[in-house]
Backbone as JSON Lines, residues from 0, in Angstrom:
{"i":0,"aa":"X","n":[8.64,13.05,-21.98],"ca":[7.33,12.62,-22.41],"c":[6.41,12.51,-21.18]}
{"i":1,"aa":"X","n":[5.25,13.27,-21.2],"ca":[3.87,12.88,-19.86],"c":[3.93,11.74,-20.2]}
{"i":2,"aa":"X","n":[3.13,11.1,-18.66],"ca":[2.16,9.78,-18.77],"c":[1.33,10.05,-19.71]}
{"i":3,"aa":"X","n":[0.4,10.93,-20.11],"ca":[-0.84,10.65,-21.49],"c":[0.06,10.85,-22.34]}
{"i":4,"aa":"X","n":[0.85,11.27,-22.82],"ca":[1.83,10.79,-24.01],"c":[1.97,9.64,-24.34]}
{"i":5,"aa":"X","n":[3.06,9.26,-23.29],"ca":[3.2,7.97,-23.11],"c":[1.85,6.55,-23.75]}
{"i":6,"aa":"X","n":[1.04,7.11,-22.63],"ca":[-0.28,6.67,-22.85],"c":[-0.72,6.17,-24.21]}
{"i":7,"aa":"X","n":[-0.63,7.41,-25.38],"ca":[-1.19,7.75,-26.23],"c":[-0.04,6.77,-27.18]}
{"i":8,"aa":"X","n":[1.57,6.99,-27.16],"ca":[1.74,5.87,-27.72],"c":[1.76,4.44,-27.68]}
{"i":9,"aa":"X","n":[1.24,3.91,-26.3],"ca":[0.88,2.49,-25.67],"c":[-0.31,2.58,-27.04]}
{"i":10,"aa":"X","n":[-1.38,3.18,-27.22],"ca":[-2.24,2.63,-27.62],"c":[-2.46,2.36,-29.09]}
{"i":11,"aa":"X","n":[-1.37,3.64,-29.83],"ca":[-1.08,3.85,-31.03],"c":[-0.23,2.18,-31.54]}
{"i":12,"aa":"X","n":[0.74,1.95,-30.77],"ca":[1.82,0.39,-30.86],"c":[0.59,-0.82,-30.79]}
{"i":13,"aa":"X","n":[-0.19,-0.75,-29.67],"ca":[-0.98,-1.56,-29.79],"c":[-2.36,-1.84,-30.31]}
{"i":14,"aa":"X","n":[-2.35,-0.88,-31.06],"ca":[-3.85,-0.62,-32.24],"c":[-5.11,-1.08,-31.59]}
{"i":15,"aa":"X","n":[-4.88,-0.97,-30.27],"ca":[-6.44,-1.91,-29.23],"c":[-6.28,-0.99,-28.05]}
{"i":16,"aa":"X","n":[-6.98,0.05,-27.66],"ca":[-7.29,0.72,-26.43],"c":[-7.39,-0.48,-25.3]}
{"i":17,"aa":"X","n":[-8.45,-1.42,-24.75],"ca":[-8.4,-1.82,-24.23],"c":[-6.88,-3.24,-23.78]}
{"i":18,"aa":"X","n":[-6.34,-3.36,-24.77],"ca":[-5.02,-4.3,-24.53],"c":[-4.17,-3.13,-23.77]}
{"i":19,"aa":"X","n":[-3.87,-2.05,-24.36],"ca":[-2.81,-0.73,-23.81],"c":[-3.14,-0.58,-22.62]}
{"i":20,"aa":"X","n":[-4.6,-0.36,-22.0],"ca":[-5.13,-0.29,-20.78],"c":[-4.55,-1.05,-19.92]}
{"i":21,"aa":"X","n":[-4.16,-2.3,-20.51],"ca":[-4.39,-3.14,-18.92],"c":[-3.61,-3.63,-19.07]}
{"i":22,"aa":"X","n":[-2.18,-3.15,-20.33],"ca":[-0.88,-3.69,-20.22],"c":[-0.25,-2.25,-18.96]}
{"i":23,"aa":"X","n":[-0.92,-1.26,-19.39],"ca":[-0.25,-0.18,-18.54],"c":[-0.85,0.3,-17.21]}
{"i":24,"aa":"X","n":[-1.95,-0.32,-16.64],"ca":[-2.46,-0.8,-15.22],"c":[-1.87,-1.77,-14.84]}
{"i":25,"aa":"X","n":[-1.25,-3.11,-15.55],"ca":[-0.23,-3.65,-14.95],"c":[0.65,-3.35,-14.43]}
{"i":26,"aa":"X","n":[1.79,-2.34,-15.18],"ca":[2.53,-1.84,-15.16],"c":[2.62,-1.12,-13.59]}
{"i":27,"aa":"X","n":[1.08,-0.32,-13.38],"ca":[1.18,0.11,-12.29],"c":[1.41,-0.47,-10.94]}
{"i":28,"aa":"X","n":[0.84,-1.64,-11.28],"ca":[0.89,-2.45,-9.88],"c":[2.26,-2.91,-9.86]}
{"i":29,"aa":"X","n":[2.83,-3.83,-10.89],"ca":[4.23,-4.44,-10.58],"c":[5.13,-3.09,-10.69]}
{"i":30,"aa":"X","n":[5.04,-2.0,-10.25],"ca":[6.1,-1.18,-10.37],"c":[5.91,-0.48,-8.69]}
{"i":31,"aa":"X","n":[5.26,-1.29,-8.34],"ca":[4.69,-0.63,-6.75],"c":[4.65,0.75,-6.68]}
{"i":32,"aa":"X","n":[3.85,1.58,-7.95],"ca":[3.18,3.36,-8.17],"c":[2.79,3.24,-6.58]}
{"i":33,"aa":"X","n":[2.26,2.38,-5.71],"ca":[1.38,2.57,-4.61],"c":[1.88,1.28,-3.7]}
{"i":34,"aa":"X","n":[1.88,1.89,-2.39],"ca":[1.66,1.11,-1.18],"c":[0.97,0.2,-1.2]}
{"i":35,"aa":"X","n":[-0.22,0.23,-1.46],"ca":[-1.21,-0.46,-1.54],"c":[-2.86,-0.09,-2.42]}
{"i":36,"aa":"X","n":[-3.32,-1.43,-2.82],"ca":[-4.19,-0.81,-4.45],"c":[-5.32,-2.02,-4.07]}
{"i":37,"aa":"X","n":[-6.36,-1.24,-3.7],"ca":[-7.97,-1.89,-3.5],"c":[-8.24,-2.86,-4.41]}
{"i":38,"aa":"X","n":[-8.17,-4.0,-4.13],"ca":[-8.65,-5.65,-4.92],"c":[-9.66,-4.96,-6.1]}
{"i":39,"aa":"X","n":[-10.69,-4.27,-5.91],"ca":[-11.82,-4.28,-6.39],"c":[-11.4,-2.95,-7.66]}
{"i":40,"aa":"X","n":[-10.03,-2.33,-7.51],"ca":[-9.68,-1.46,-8.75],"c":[-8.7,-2.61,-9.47]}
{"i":41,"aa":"X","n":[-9.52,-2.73,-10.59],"ca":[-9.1,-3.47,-12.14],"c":[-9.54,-3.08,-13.27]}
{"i":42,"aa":"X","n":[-8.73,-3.49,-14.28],"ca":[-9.6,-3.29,-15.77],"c":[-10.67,-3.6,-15.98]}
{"i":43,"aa":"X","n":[-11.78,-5.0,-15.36],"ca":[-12.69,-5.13,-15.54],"c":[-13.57,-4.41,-15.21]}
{"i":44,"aa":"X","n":[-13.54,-3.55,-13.95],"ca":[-14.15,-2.96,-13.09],"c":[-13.99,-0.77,-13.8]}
{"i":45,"aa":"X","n":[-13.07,-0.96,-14.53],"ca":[-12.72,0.56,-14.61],"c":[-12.54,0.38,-16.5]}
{"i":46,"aa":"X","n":[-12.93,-0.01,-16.82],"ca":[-12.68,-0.17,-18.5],"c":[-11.42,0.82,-18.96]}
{"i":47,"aa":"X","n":[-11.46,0.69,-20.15],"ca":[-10.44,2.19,-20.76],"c":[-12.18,2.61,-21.75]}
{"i":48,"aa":"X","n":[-11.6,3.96,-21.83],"ca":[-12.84,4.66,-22.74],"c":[-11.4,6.01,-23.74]}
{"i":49,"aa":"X","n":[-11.52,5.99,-24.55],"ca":[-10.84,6.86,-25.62],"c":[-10.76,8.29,-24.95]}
{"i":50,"aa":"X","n":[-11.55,9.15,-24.34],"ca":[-11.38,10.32,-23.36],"c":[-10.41,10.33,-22.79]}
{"i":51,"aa":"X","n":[-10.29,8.44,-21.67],"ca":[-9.06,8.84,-20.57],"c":[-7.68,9.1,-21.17]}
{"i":52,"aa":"X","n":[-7.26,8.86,-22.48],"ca":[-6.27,8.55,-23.78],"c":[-5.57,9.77,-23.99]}
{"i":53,"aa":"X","n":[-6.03,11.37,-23.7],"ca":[-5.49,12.45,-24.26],"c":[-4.34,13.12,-23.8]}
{"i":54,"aa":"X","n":[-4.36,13.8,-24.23],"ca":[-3.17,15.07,-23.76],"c":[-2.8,15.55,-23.48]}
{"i":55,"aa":"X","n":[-4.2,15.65,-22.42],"ca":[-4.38,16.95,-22.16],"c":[-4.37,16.7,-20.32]}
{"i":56,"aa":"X","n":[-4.0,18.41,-19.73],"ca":[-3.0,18.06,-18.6],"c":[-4.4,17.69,-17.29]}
{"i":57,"aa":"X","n":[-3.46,17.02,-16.64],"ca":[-4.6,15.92,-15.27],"c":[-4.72,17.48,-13.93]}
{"i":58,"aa":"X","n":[-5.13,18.25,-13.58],"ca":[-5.42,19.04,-12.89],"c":[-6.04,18.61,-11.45]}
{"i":59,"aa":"X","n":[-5.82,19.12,-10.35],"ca":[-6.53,19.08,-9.02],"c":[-7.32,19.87,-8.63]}
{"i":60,"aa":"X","n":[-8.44,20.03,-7.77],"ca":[-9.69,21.32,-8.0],"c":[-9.9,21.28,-6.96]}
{"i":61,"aa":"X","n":[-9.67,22.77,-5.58],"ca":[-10.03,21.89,-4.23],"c":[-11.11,22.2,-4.22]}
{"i":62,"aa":"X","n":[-11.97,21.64,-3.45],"ca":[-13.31,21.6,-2.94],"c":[-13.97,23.02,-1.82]}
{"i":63,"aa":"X","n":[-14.28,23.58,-2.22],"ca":[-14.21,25.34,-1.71],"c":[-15.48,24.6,-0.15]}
{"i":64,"aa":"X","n":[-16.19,23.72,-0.05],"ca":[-17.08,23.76,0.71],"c":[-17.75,22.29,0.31]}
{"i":65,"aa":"X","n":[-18.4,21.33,1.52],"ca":[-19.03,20.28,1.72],"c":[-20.0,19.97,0.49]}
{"i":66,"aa":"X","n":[-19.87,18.88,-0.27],"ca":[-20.93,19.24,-1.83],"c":[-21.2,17.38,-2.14]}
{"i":67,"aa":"X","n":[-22.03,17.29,-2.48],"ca":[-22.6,15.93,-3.0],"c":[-22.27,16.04,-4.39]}
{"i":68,"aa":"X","n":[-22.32,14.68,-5.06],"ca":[-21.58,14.3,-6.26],"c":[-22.01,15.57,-7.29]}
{"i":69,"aa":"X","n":[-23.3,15.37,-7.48],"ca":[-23.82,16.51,-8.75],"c":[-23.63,17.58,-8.54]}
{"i":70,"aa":"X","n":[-23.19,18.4,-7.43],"ca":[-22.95,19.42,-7.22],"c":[-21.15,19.69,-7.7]}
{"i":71,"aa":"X","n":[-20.85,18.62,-6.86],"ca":[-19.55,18.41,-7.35],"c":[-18.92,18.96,-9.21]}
{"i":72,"aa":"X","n":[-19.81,17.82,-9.8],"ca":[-19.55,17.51,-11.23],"c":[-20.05,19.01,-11.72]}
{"i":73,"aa":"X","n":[-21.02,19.76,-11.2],"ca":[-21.35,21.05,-11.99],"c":[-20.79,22.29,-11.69]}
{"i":74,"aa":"X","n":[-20.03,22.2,-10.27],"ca":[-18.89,22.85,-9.9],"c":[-17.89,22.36,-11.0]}
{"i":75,"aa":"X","n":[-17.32,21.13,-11.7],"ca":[-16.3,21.07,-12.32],"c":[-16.88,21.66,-14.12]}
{"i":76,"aa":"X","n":[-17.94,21.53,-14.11],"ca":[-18.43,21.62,-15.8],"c":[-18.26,23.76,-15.58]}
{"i":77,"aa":"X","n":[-19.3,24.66,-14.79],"ca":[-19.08,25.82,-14.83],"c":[-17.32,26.58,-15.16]}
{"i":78,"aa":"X","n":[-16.31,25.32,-14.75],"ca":[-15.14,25.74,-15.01],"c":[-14.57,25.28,-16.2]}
{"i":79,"aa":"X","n":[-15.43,24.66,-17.4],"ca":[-15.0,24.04,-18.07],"c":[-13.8,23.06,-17.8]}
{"i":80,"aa":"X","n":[-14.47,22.21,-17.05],"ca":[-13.55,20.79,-16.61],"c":[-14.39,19.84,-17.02]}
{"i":81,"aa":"X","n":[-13.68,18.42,-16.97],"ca":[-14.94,17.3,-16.55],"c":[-13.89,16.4,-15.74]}
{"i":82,"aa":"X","n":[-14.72,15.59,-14.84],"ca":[-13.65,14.88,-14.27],"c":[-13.39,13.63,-14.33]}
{"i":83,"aa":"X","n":[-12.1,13.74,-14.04],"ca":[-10.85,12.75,-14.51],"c":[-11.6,11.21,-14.35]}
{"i":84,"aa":"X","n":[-10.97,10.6,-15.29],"ca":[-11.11,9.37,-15.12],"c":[-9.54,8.38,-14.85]}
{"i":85,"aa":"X","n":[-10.06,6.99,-14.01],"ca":[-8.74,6.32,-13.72],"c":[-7.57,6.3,-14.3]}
{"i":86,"aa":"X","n":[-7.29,6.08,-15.67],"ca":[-5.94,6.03,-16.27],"c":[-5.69,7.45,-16.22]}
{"i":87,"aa":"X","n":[-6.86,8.66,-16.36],"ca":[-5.9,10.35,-15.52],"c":[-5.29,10.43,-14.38]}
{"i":88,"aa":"X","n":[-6.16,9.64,-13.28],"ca":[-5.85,9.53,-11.82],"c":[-4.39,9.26,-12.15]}
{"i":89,"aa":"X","n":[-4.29,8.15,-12.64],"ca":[-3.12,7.59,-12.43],"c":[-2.06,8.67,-13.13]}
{"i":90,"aa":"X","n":[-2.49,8.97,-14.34],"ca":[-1.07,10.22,-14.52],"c":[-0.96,10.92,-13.65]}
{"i":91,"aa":"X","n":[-2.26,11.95,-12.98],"ca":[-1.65,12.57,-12.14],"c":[-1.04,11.89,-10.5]}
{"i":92,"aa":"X","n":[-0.91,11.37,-10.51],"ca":[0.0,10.8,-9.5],"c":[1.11,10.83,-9.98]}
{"i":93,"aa":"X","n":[1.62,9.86,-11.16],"ca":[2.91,10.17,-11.95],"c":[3.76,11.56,-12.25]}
{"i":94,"aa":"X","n":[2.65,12.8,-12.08],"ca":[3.18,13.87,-12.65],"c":[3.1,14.78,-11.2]}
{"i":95,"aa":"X","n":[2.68,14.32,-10.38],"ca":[2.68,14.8,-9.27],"c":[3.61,14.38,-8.19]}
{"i":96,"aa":"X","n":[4.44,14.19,-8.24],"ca":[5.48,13.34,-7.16],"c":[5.56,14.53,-5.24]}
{"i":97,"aa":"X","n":[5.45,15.24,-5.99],"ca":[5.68,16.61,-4.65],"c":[4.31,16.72,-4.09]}
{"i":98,"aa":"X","n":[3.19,16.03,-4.63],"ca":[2.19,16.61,-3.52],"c":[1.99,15.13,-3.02]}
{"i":99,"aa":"X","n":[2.25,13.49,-3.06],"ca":[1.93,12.62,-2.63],"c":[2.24,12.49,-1.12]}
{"i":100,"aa":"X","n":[2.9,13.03,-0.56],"ca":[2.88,12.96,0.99],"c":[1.29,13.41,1.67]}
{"i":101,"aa":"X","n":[0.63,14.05,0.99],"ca":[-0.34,14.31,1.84],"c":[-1.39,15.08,0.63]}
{"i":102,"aa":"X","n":[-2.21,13.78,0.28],"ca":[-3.22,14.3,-0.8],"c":[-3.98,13.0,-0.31]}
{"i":103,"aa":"X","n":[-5.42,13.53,-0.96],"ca":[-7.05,13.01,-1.17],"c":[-7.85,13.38,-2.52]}
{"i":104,"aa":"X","n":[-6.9,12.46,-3.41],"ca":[-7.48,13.28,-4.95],"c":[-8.36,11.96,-5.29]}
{"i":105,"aa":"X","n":[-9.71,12.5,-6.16],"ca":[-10.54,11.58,-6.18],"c":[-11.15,11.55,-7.8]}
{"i":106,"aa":"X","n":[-11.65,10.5,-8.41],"ca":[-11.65,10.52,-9.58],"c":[-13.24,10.55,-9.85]}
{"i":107,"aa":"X","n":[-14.14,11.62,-10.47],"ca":[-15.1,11.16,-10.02],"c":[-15.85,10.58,-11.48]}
{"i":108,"aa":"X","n":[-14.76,10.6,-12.56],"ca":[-15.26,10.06,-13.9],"c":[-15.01,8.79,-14.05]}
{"i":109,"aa":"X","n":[-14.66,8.33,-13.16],"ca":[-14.83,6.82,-12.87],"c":[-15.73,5.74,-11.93]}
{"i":110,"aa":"X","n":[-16.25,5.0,-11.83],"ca":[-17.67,5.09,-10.82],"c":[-17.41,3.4,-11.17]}
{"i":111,"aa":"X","n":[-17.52,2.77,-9.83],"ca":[-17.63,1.21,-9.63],"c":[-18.75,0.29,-8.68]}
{"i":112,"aa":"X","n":[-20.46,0.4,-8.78],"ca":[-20.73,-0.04,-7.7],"c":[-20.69,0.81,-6.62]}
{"i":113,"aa":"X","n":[-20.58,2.65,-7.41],"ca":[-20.92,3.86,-6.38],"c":[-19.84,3.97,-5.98]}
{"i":114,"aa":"X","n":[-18.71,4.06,-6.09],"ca":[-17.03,3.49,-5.39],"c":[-16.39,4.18,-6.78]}
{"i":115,"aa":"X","n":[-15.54,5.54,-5.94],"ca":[-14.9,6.5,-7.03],"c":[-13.2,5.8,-6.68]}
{"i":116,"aa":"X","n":[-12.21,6.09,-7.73],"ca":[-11.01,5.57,-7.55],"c":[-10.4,7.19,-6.58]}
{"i":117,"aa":"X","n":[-9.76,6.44,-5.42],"ca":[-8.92,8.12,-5.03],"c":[-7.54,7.59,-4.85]}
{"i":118,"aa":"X","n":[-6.62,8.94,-4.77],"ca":[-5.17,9.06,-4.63],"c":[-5.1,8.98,-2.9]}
{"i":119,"aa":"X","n":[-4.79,8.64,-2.12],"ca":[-4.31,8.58,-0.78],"c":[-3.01,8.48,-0.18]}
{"i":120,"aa":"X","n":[-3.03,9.71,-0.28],"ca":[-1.2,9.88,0.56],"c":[-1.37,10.33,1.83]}
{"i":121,"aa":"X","n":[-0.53,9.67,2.49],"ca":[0.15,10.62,3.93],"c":[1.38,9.81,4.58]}
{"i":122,"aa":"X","n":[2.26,10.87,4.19],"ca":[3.49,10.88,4.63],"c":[4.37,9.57,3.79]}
{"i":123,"aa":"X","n":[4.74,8.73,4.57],"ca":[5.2,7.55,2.95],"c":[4.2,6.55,2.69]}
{"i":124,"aa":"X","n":[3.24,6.87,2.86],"ca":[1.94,5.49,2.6],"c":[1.33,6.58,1.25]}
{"i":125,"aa":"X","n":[1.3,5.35,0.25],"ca":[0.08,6.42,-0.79],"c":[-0.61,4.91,-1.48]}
{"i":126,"aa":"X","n":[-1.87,5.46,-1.15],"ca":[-2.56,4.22,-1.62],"c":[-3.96,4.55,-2.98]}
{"i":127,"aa":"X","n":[-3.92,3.69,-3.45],"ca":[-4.91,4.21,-4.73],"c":[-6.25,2.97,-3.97]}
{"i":128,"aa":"X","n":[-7.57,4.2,-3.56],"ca":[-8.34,3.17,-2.79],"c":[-9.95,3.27,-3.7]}
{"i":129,"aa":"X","n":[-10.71,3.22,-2.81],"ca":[-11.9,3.68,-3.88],"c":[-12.83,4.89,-2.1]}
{"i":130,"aa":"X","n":[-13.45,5.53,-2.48],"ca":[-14.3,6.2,-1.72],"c":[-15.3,6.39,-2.05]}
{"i":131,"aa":"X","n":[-16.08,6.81,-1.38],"ca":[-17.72,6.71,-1.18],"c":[-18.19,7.89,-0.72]}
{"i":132,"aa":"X","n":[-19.15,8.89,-1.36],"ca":[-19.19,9.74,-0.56],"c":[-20.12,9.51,0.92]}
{"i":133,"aa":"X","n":[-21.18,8.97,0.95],"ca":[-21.84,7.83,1.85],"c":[-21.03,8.33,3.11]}
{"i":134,"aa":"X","n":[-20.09,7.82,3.23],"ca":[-18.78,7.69,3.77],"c":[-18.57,9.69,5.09]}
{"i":135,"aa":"X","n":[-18.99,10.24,4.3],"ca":[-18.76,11.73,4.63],"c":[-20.22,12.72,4.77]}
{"i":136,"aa":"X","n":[-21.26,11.26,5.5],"ca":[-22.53,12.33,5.62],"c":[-22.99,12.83,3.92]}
{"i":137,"aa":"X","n":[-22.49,11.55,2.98],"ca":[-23.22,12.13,1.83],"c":[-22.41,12.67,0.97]}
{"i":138,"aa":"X","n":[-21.33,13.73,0.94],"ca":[-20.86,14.91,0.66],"c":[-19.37,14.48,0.42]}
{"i":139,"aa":"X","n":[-18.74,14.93,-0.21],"ca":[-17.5,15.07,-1.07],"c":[-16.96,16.81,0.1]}
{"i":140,"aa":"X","n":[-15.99,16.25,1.17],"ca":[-15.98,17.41,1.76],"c":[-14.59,18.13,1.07]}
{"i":141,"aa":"X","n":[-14.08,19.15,2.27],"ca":[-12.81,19.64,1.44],"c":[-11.58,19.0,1.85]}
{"i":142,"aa":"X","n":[-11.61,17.65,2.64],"ca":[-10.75,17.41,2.19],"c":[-9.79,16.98,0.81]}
{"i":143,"aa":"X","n":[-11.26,16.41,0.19],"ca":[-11.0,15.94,-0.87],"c":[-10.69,16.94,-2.4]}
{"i":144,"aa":"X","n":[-9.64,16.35,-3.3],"ca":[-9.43,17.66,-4.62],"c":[-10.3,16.31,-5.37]}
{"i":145,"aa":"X","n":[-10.43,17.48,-6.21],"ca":[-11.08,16.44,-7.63],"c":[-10.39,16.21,-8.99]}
{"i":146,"aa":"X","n":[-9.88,15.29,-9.4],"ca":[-8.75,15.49,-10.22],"c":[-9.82,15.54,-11.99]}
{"i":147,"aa":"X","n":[-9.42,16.31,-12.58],"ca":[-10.08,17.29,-13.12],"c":[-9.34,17.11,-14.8]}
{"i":148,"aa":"X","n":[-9.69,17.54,-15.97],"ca":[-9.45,17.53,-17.5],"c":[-10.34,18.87,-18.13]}
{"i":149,"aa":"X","n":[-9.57,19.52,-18.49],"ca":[-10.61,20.63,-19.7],"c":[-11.1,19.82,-20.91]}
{"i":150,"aa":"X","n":[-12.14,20.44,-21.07],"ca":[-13.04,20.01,-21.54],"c":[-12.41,20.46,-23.24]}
């Protein structure tokens, strides 16, 4: 069974999207998914919305060249994507075990106070933090993938 499987029957058992949410963001933290997990990523702060809920598979998109958010997001729509939101982030981490040594995957369908949720690995540290593009002269460079959903 995927994590959005999974997912999908958390929410089906618990007939409340938002209870499933933040029984299975718990989950993430007391199961130490991460090294370490930014105070300011919570349920209050990242809601559940019925989109992040599907089926459908969590993808990575690298960044071909230096791009600010909207450029970003219309680079992901021309490919028929849209991008991922937190409870995707989090599958794809789950479904990704072989690329966490050394990834910068960033969620950009999630938004906190301008503060996107990202994947941060290198080597045995993987941390779920928030980023800014601010941060990079503005721009979403290549280091960063964009973790991604067809539309």
């Amino acid at each position: 069974m995927s994590a959005n499987q999974r997912n999908q029957k958390l929410v089906r058992e618990y007939k409340n999207l938002d209870v499933a949410w933040e029984m299975w963001f718990h989950m993430v933290v007391e199961l130490k998914f991460f090294s370490d997990i930014n105070p300011d990523i919570t349920v209050k702060h990242f809601p559940a919305s019925p989109e992040a809920f599907t089926d459908k598979k969590v993808i990575d998109v690298a960044i071909p060249r230096s791009m600010p958010t909207y450029t970003a997001l219309k680079f992901l729509d021309e490919r028929a994507l849209r991008p991922a939101m937190l409870p995707e982030l989090l599958c794809w981490r789950e479904e990704h075990p072989e690329r966490l040594g050394n990834c910068l995957v960033v969620a950009l369908g999630a938004e906190w106070e301008g503060l996107h949720p990202c994947v941060f690995g290198r080597e045995s540290y993987l941390g779920l933090c928030l980023s800014y593009r601010a941060f990079h002269k503005g721009n979403w460079d290549s280091r960063y993938t964009l973790a991604a959903v067809e539309k």
